[in-house]
CSV table of C-alpha atoms and ligand atoms in Angstrom, one decimal:
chain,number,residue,atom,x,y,z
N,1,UNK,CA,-6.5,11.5,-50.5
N,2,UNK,CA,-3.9,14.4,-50.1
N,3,UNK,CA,-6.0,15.6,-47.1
N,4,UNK,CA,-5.3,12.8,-45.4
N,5,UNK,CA,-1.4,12.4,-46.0
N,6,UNK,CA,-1.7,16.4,-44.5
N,7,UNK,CA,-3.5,15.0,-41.3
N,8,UNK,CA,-1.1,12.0,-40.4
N,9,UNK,CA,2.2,14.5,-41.2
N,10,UNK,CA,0.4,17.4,-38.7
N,11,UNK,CA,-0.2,14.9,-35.8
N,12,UNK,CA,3.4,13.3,-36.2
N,13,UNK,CA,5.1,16.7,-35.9
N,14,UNK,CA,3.2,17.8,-33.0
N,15,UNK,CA,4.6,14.4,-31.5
N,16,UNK,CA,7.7,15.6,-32.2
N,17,UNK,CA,7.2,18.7,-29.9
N,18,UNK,CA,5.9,17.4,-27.2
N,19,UNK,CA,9.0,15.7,-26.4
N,20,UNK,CA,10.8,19.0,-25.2
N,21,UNK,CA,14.6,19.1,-25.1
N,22,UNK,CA,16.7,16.6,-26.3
N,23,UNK,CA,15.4,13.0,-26.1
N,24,UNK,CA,12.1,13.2,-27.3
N,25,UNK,CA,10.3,11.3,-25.2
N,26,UNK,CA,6.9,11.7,-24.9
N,27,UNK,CA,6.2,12.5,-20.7
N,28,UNK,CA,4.3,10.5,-18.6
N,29,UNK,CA,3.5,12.2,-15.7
N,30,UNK,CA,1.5,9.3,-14.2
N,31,UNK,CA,4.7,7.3,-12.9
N,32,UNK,CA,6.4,9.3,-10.6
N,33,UNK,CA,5.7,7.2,-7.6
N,34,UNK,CA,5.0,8.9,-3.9
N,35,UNK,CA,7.7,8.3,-1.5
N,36,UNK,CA,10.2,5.0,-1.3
N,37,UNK,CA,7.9,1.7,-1.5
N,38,UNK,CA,8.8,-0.3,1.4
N,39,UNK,CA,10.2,-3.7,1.2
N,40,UNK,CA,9.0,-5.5,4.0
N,41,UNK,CA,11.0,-8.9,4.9
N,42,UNK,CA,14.7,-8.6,3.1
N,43,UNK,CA,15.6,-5.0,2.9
N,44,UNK,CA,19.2,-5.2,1.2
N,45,UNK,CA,20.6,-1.9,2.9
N,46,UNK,CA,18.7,0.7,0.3
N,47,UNK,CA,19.9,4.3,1.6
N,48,UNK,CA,17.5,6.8,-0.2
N,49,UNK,CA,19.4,9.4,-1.8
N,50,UNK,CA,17.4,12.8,-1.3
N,51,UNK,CA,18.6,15.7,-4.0
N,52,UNK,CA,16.9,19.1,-2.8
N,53,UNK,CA,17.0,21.8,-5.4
N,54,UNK,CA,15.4,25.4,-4.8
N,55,UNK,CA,15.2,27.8,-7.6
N,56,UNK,CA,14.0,31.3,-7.5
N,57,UNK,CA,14.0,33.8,-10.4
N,58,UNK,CA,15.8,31.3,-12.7
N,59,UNK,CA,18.8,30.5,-10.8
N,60,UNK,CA,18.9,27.1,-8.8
N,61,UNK,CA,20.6,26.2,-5.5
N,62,UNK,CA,21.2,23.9,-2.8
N,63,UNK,CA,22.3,20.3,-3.9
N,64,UNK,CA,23.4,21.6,-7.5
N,65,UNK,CA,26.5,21.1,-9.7
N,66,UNK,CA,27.8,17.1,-9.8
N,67,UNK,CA,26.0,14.9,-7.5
N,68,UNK,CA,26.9,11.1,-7.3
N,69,UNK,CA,25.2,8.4,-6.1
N,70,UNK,CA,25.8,4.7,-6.2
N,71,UNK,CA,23.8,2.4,-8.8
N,72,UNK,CA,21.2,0.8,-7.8
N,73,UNK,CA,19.5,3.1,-4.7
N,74,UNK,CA,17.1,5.0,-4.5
N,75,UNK,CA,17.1,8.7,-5.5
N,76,UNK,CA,13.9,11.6,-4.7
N,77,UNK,CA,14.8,14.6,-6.4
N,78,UNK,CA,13.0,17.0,-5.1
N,79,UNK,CA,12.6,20.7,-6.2
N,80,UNK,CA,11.4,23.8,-5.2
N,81,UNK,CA,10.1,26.7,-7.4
N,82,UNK,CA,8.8,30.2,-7.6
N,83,UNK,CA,7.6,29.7,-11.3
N,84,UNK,CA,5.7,27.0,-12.8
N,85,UNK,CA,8.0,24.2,-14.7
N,86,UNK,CA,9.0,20.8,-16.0
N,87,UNK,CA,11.6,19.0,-13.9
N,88,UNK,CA,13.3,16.4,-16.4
N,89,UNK,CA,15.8,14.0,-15.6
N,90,UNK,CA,17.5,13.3,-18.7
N,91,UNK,CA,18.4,9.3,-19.7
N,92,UNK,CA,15.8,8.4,-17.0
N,93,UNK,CA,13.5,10.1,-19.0
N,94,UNK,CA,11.3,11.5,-15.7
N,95,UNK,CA,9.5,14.5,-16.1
N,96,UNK,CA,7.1,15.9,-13.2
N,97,UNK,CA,5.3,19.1,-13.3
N,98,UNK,CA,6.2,21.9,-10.6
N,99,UNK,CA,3.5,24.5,-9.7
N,100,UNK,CA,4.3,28.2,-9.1
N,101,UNK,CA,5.7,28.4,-5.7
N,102,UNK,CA,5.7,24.9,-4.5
N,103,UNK,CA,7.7,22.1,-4.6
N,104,UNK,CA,7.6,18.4,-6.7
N,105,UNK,CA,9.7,15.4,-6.3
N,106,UNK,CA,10.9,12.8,-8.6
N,107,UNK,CA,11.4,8.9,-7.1
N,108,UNK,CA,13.2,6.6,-9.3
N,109,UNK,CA,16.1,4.1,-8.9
N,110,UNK,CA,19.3,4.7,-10.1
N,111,UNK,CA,19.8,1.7,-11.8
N,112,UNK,CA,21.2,2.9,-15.0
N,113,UNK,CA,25.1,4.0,-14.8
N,114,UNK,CA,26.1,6.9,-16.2
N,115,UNK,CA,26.0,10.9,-16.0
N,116,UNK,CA,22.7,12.4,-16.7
N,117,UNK,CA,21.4,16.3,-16.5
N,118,UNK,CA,18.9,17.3,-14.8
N,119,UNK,CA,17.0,20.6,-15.1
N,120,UNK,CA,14.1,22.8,-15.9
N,121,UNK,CA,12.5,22.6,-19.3
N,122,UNK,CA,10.5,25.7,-19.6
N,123,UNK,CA,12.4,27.7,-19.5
N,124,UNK,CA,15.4,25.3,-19.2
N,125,UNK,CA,17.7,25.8,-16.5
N,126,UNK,CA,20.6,23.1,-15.7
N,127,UNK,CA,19.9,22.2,-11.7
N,128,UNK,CA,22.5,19.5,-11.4
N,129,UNK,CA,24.5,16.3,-13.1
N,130,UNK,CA,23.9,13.0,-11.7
N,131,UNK,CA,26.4,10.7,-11.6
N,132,UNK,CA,25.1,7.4,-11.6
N,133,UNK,CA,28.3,4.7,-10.8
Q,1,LIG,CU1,15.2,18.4,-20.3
């Protein structure tokens, strides 16, 4: 019966790792939805916020450092890479795989107020802070 008690504690702590950084979470890829879904009929003014990120040899630019956008809309996050990652928005909990040298987006609504980092997991690099108000 020990060899059991062994097997449950092995598969708990590799749980435990496959949540990355932070909030352990465990990812599911599966979600991140293709493009803005269109709302035909009553369309209540949703501006889709685009964040474009590029980074090469570990350092990130373009829309990086504090970004803000208001609660409720729309937000792609999109970013570009020369290695293959993990983009993670943190609080949201989104997590999408980037391929070497091409670029993956991230569609969710803000609707959760708050700041909340966003970045690279492997290795990590800090792309921006969204400011969620
Ligand atoms: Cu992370």
């Amino acid at each position: 019966m020990g060899r059991v008690g062994i097997a449950i504690a092995t598969g708990a702590v590799l749980i435990g790792v496959l949540g990355g950084c932070g909030q352990g979470t465990a990812t599911a890829p599966g979600s991140s939805s293709t493009g803005p879904s269109a709302a035909p009929g009553k369309a209540p003014e949703l501006t889709v916020h685009t964040i474009s990120v590029k980074v090469r040899g570990g350092k990130a630019s373009g829309d990086i450092g504090k970004v803000t956008v208001p609660l409720g809309s729309p937000v792609i996050i999109s970013v570009s890479s020369d290695v293959a990652d993990e983009i993670h928005v943190h609080g949201y909990e989104r997590t999408v795989k980037v391929p070497a040298a091409s670029t993956a987006s991230i569609a969710f609504t803000a609707n959760k107020p708050g700041t909340f980092d966003v970045e690279l997991d492997n290795p990590k690099v800090a792309l921006l802070q969204l400011q969620v108000a």
